[in-house]
Amino acid sequence: MAAVLLTGFQATTWIDPNPAAELIQMIDAERQAFAPAIVHPIILPVDFEAAPRELAAAVDCHAPEAIISFGVSCSRDMICVERVGLNLDDSSSPDNAGVRRQGSRIVEDGPVGYWSTLDVDRTVAALQAGDLRAVASGYAGGHLCNHTLYTTLRLLATTQRSHIKAGFVHVPPAPDQLQPDWPIPEGMTTRQLFEAAQVVVACCGLSAGPGG
């Protein structure tokens, strides 16, 4: 069966618990819901250096056919399927190691961007058909979410593994986490995010052959 690597992030100074981590924990507890795919859920550190390293190790370990990363956005009230990872770290917020990267290339001699290799439009349509608020997005932000998308796609492109599908999905905070200054009227529960993850995996069109 096809293996799928699913990632989220640890809690941060601005959101704890992290809805993406809560999602990954639910996936870990209910892996059978993704059959026939074999899912490998992991939680990445909010660390510019460590996150790509741990994701690369998981790719080596599990040899997935697809990699889908999830991260929270406190400015979006819907599921956002990202189209592109840009070669740019640009956020005033530090990572959990205290590192702040503003106006910095992720890879000095790397291309400006890499396109997601998920079928973004098909995925968004399937999410909407399942009564889940969803939209395609052309900007994954300037922090760890975009950083992870770019470094994942670069890893695959530079190690002869471009056959592995990869992309990033932003999710909103939980309803009980909403703050008055956030432009988010509803949020989404972990169960809603879990249902969304099932749709995203199903839209990958994975083979039924052996996986990791």
mmCIF file of C-alpha atoms in Angstrom:
data_model
loop_
_atom_site.group_PDB
_atom_site.id
_atom_site.type_symbol
_atom_site.label_atom_id
_atom_site.label_comp_id
_atom_site.label_asym_id
_atom_site.label_seq_id
_atom_site.Cartn_x
_atom_site.Cartn_y
_atom_site.Cartn_z
ATOM 1 C CA MET A 1 0.000 0.000 0.000
ATOM 2 C CA ALA A 2 1.086 3.587 -0.603
ATOM 3 C CA ALA A 3 2.811 5.392 2.240
ATOM 4 C CA VAL A 4 1.962 9.009 3.024
ATOM 5 C CA LEU A 5 3.999 11.245 5.308
ATOM 6 C CA LEU A 6 1.801 13.729 7.195
ATOM 7 C CA THR A 7 3.396 16.492 9.241
ATOM 8 C CA GLY A 8 2.326 19.205 11.664
ATOM 9 C CA PHE A 9 4.139 21.575 14.019
ATOM 10 C CA GLN A 10 4.724 21.836 17.736
ATOM 11 C CA ALA A 11 3.134 24.601 19.793
ATOM 12 C CA THR A 12 4.517 28.110 19.453
ATOM 13 C CA THR A 13 4.556 31.219 21.593
ATOM 14 C CA TRP A 14 1.500 32.509 19.756
ATOM 15 C CA ILE A 15 -0.650 29.357 19.733
ATOM 16 C CA ASP A 16 -0.649 26.477 22.199
ATOM 17 C CA PRO A 17 -1.744 23.818 21.520
ATOM 18 C CA ASN A 18 -1.014 23.991 17.826
ATOM 19 C CA PRO A 19 -4.072 22.808 15.842
ATOM 20 C CA ALA A 20 -1.724 21.157 13.330
ATOM 21 C CA ALA A 21 -0.175 19.098 16.139
ATOM 22 C CA GLU A 22 -3.626 18.211 17.478
ATOM 23 C CA LEU A 23 -4.542 17.023 13.984
ATOM 24 C CA ILE A 24 -1.431 14.868 13.685
ATOM 25 C CA GLN A 25 -2.135 13.299 17.083
ATOM 26 C CA MET A 26 -5.675 12.424 15.993
ATOM 27 C CA ILE A 27 -4.356 10.941 12.748
ATOM 28 C CA ASP A 28 -1.875 8.870 14.740
ATOM 29 C CA ALA A 29 -4.723 7.488 16.855
ATOM 30 C CA GLU A 30 -6.976 6.752 13.868
ATOM 31 C CA ARG A 31 -4.579 5.697 11.117
ATOM 32 C CA GLN A 32 -6.963 3.044 9.814
ATOM 33 C CA ALA A 33 -9.329 5.801 8.633
ATOM 34 C CA PHE A 34 -6.872 6.534 5.792
ATOM 35 C CA ALA A 35 -6.788 2.978 4.394
ATOM 36 C CA PRO A 36 -5.679 1.786 1.933
ATOM 37 C CA ALA A 37 -2.961 4.430 2.391
ATOM 38 C CA ILE A 38 -0.455 3.824 5.179
ATOM 39 C CA VAL A 39 0.024 7.136 6.959
ATOM 40 C CA HIS A 40 3.087 8.175 8.932
ATOM 41 C CA PRO A 41 2.193 11.199 11.089
ATOM 42 C CA ILE A 42 5.000 13.252 12.647
ATOM 43 C CA ILE A 43 5.174 16.542 14.526
ATOM 44 C CA LEU A 44 8.005 18.828 13.462
ATOM 45 C CA PRO A 45 9.790 21.350 15.679
ATOM 46 C CA VAL A 46 9.146 25.045 15.048
ATOM 47 C CA ASP A 47 12.786 25.484 14.127
ATOM 48 C CA PHE A 48 14.176 26.707 10.808
ATOM 49 C CA GLU A 49 17.143 24.328 10.985
ATOM 50 C CA ALA A 50 15.669 21.267 12.671
ATOM 51 C CA ALA A 51 12.322 21.003 10.861
ATOM 52 C CA PRO A 52 13.736 20.319 7.353
ATOM 53 C CA ARG A 53 16.305 17.931 8.828
ATOM 54 C CA GLU A 54 13.667 15.874 10.660
ATOM 55 C CA LEU A 55 11.362 15.828 7.652
ATOM 56 C CA ALA A 56 14.211 14.631 5.409
ATOM 57 C CA ALA A 57 14.981 11.832 7.872
ATOM 58 C CA ALA A 58 11.323 10.767 7.826
ATOM 59 C CA VAL A 59 11.349 10.688 4.019
ATOM 60 C CA ASP A 60 14.409 8.425 4.093
ATOM 61 C CA CYS A 61 12.796 6.198 6.709
ATOM 62 C CA HIS A 62 9.322 5.784 5.202
ATOM 63 C CA ALA A 63 9.884 6.263 1.433
ATOM 64 C CA PRO A 64 6.453 7.881 1.005
ATOM 65 C CA GLU A 65 4.582 8.406 -2.237
ATOM 66 C CA ALA A 66 3.270 11.717 -0.908
ATOM 67 C CA ILE A 67 4.176 14.300 1.725
ATOM 68 C CA ILE A 68 1.458 16.578 3.067
ATOM 69 C CA SER A 69 2.373 19.164 5.667
ATOM 70 C CA PHE A 70 -0.116 21.063 7.819
ATOM 71 C CA GLY A 71 0.331 24.352 9.636
ATOM 72 C CA VAL A 72 -1.922 26.851 11.367
ATOM 73 C CA SER A 73 -2.708 30.349 10.161
ATOM 74 C CA CYS A 74 -4.226 32.784 12.631
ATOM 75 C CA SER A 75 -5.414 35.052 9.818
ATOM 76 C CA ARG A 76 -7.399 32.575 7.714
ATOM 77 C CA ASP A 77 -10.770 31.040 8.554
ATOM 78 C CA MET A 78 -10.659 28.276 5.986
ATOM 79 C CA ILE A 79 -8.451 25.481 4.764
ATOM 80 C CA CYS A 80 -5.881 26.891 2.342
ATOM 81 C CA VAL A 81 -4.160 24.515 -0.063
ATOM 82 C CA GLU A 82 -0.903 26.188 -1.048
ATOM 83 C CA ARG A 83 0.222 26.407 -4.666
ATOM 84 C CA VAL A 84 3.868 27.424 -4.256
ATOM 85 C CA GLY A 85 6.777 27.525 -1.827
ATOM 86 C CA LEU A 86 8.935 30.643 -2.186
ATOM 87 C CA ASN A 87 12.664 30.947 -1.544
ATOM 88 C CA LEU A 88 12.078 33.540 1.143
ATOM 89 C CA ASP A 89 11.931 33.601 4.930
ATOM 90 C CA ASP A 90 10.331 36.883 5.938
ATOM 91 C CA SER A 91 8.654 37.046 9.335
ATOM 92 C CA SER A 92 9.086 39.153 12.440
ATOM 93 C CA SER A 93 8.179 36.131 14.582
ATOM 94 C CA PRO A 94 11.089 33.976 15.783
ATOM 95 C CA ASP A 95 11.072 30.212 15.725
ATOM 96 C CA ASN A 96 11.094 28.283 19.000
ATOM 97 C CA ALA A 97 14.894 28.508 19.096
ATOM 98 C CA GLY A 98 14.673 32.300 19.048
ATOM 99 C CA VAL A 99 15.854 32.633 15.438
ATOM 100 C CA ARG A 100 14.218 35.404 13.437
ATOM 101 C CA ARG A 101 14.608 35.423 9.633
ATOM 102 C CA GLN A 102 13.500 38.482 7.676
ATOM 103 C CA GLY A 103 14.160 39.061 3.991
ATOM 104 C CA SER A 104 16.411 36.001 3.791
ATOM 105 C CA ARG A 105 16.699 33.462 1.022
ATOM 106 C CA ILE A 106 16.136 29.929 2.251
ATOM 107 C CA VAL A 107 18.716 28.592 -0.211
ATOM 108 C CA GLU A 108 21.142 31.209 -1.509
ATOM 109 C CA ASP A 109 21.480 29.733 -5.002
ATOM 110 C CA GLY A 110 18.054 28.096 -5.141
ATOM 111 C CA PRO A 111 15.228 28.938 -7.551
ATOM 112 C CA VAL A 112 12.683 31.603 -6.640
ATOM 113 C CA GLY A 113 10.069 28.960 -5.941
ATOM 114 C CA TYR A 114 8.797 25.429 -6.364
ATOM 115 C CA TRP A 115 5.243 24.566 -7.331
ATOM 116 C CA SER A 116 3.316 22.193 -5.102
ATOM 117 C CA THR A 117 2.935 18.840 -6.801
ATOM 118 C CA LEU A 118 -0.458 18.158 -5.259
ATOM 119 C CA ASP A 119 -3.492 18.656 -7.495
ATOM 120 C CA VAL A 120 -4.466 21.863 -5.717
ATOM 121 C CA ASP A 121 -7.654 22.681 -7.625
ATOM 122 C CA ARG A 122 -8.983 19.134 -7.428
ATOM 123 C CA THR A 123 -8.252 19.039 -3.709
ATOM 124 C CA VAL A 124 -10.005 22.343 -3.038
ATOM 125 C CA ALA A 125 -13.049 21.223 -5.025
ATOM 126 C CA ALA A 126 -13.218 17.962 -3.068
ATOM 127 C CA LEU A 127 -12.962 19.796 0.249
ATOM 128 C CA GLN A 128 -15.736 22.169 -0.751
ATOM 129 C CA ALA A 129 -17.874 19.241 -1.890
ATOM 130 C CA GLY A 130 -17.463 17.841 1.618
ATOM 131 C CA ASP A 131 -18.837 21.069 3.146
ATOM 132 C CA LEU A 132 -15.405 22.164 4.339
ATOM 133 C CA ARG A 133 -14.454 25.802 3.815
ATOM 134 C CA ALA A 134 -11.467 25.716 1.472
ATOM 135 C CA VAL A 135 -9.587 27.806 -1.074
ATOM 136 C CA ALA A 136 -6.387 27.639 -3.104
ATOM 137 C CA SER A 137 -3.649 29.980 -1.875
ATOM 138 C CA GLY A 138 -0.680 31.535 -3.643
ATOM 139 C CA TYR A 139 1.173 32.613 -0.522
ATOM 140 C CA ALA A 140 2.261 30.258 2.261
ATOM 141 C CA GLY A 141 3.571 33.069 4.481
ATOM 142 C CA GLY A 142 7.082 33.943 5.537
ATOM 143 C CA HIS A 143 7.617 31.626 8.488
ATOM 144 C CA LEU A 144 8.034 27.859 9.002
ATOM 145 C CA CYS A 145 5.094 26.878 6.808
ATOM 146 C CA ASN A 146 6.536 28.306 3.602
ATOM 147 C CA HIS A 147 10.035 27.298 4.750
ATOM 148 C CA THR A 148 8.914 23.681 5.097
ATOM 149 C CA LEU A 149 7.090 23.658 1.776
ATOM 150 C CA TYR A 150 10.090 25.086 -0.082
ATOM 151 C CA THR A 151 12.693 22.858 1.567
ATOM 152 C CA THR A 152 10.555 19.743 1.070
ATOM 153 C CA LEU A 153 10.063 20.404 -2.625
ATOM 154 C CA ARG A 154 13.751 21.253 -3.024
ATOM 155 C CA LEU A 155 14.753 18.029 -1.268
ATOM 156 C CA LEU A 156 12.676 16.005 -3.705
ATOM 157 C CA ALA A 157 13.860 17.968 -6.743
ATOM 158 C CA THR A 158 17.549 17.621 -5.880
ATOM 159 C CA THR A 159 17.600 13.966 -4.804
ATOM 160 C CA GLN A 160 15.915 12.363 -7.807
ATOM 161 C CA ARG A 161 12.648 11.930 -5.930
ATOM 162 C CA SER A 162 10.406 14.250 -7.924
ATOM 163 C CA HIS A 163 7.934 11.366 -8.301
ATOM 164 C CA ILE A 164 6.928 11.954 -4.668
ATOM 165 C CA LYS A 165 3.982 14.336 -4.444
ATOM 166 C CA ALA A 166 4.304 17.112 -1.881
ATOM 167 C CA GLY A 167 2.364 20.127 -0.725
ATOM 168 C CA PHE A 168 1.233 22.236 2.203
ATOM 169 C CA VAL A 169 -2.173 22.897 3.763
ATOM 170 C CA HIS A 170 -2.900 25.789 6.102
ATOM 171 C CA VAL A 171 -5.638 25.256 8.681
ATOM 172 C CA PRO A 172 -7.452 27.712 10.973
ATOM 173 C CA PRO A 173 -7.303 27.676 14.770
ATOM 174 C CA ALA A 174 -9.859 25.822 16.856
ATOM 175 C CA PRO A 175 -13.022 27.730 17.799
ATOM 176 C CA ASP A 176 -11.970 27.974 21.455
ATOM 177 C CA GLN A 177 -8.623 29.527 20.494
ATOM 178 C CA LEU A 178 -9.970 32.525 18.609
ATOM 179 C CA GLN A 179 -8.816 35.974 19.704
ATOM 180 C CA PRO A 180 -10.752 39.259 19.264
ATOM 181 C CA ASP A 181 -8.066 40.737 16.997
ATOM 182 C CA TRP A 182 -7.965 37.740 14.647
ATOM 183 C CA PRO A 183 -10.038 38.005 11.414
ATOM 184 C CA ILE A 184 -11.499 34.570 12.071
ATOM 185 C CA PRO A 185 -15.180 34.308 13.057
ATOM 186 C CA GLU A 186 -15.512 30.515 13.288
ATOM 187 C CA GLY A 187 -12.335 28.411 13.287
ATOM 188 C CA MET A 188 -12.438 24.646 12.790
ATOM 189 C CA THR A 189 -12.451 21.713 15.169
ATOM 190 C CA THR A 190 -9.804 19.011 15.101
ATOM 191 C CA ARG A 191 -12.417 16.590 13.786
ATOM 192 C CA GLN A 192 -13.127 18.911 10.850
ATOM 193 C CA LEU A 193 -9.396 19.109 10.143
ATOM 194 C CA PHE A 194 -9.189 15.319 10.313
ATOM 195 C CA GLU A 195 -11.935 15.027 7.706
ATOM 196 C CA ALA A 196 -10.060 17.529 5.558
ATOM 197 C CA ALA A 197 -6.861 15.500 5.864
ATOM 198 C CA GLN A 198 -8.728 12.408 4.660
ATOM 199 C CA VAL A 199 -9.878 14.321 1.585
ATOM 200 C CA VAL A 200 -6.394 15.658 0.838
ATOM 201 C CA VAL A 201 -4.859 12.188 1.045
ATOM 202 C CA ALA A 202 -7.598 10.721 -1.139
ATOM 203 C CA CYS A 203 -6.943 13.394 -3.788
ATOM 204 C CA CYS A 204 -3.293 12.345 -4.113
ATOM 205 C CA GLY A 205 -4.269 9.500 -6.434
ATOM 206 C CA LEU A 206 -1.790 7.094 -4.885
ATOM 207 C CA SER A 207 -1.042 3.638 -6.172
ATOM 208 C CA ALA A 208 -2.216 0.494 -4.425
ATOM 209 C CA GLY A 209 1.249 -1.053 -4.682
ATOM 210 C CA PRO A 210 3.838 -1.571 -1.944
ATOM 211 C CA GLY A 211 4.764 1.385 0.190
ATOM 212 C CA GLY A 212 7.128 2.156 3.070
#
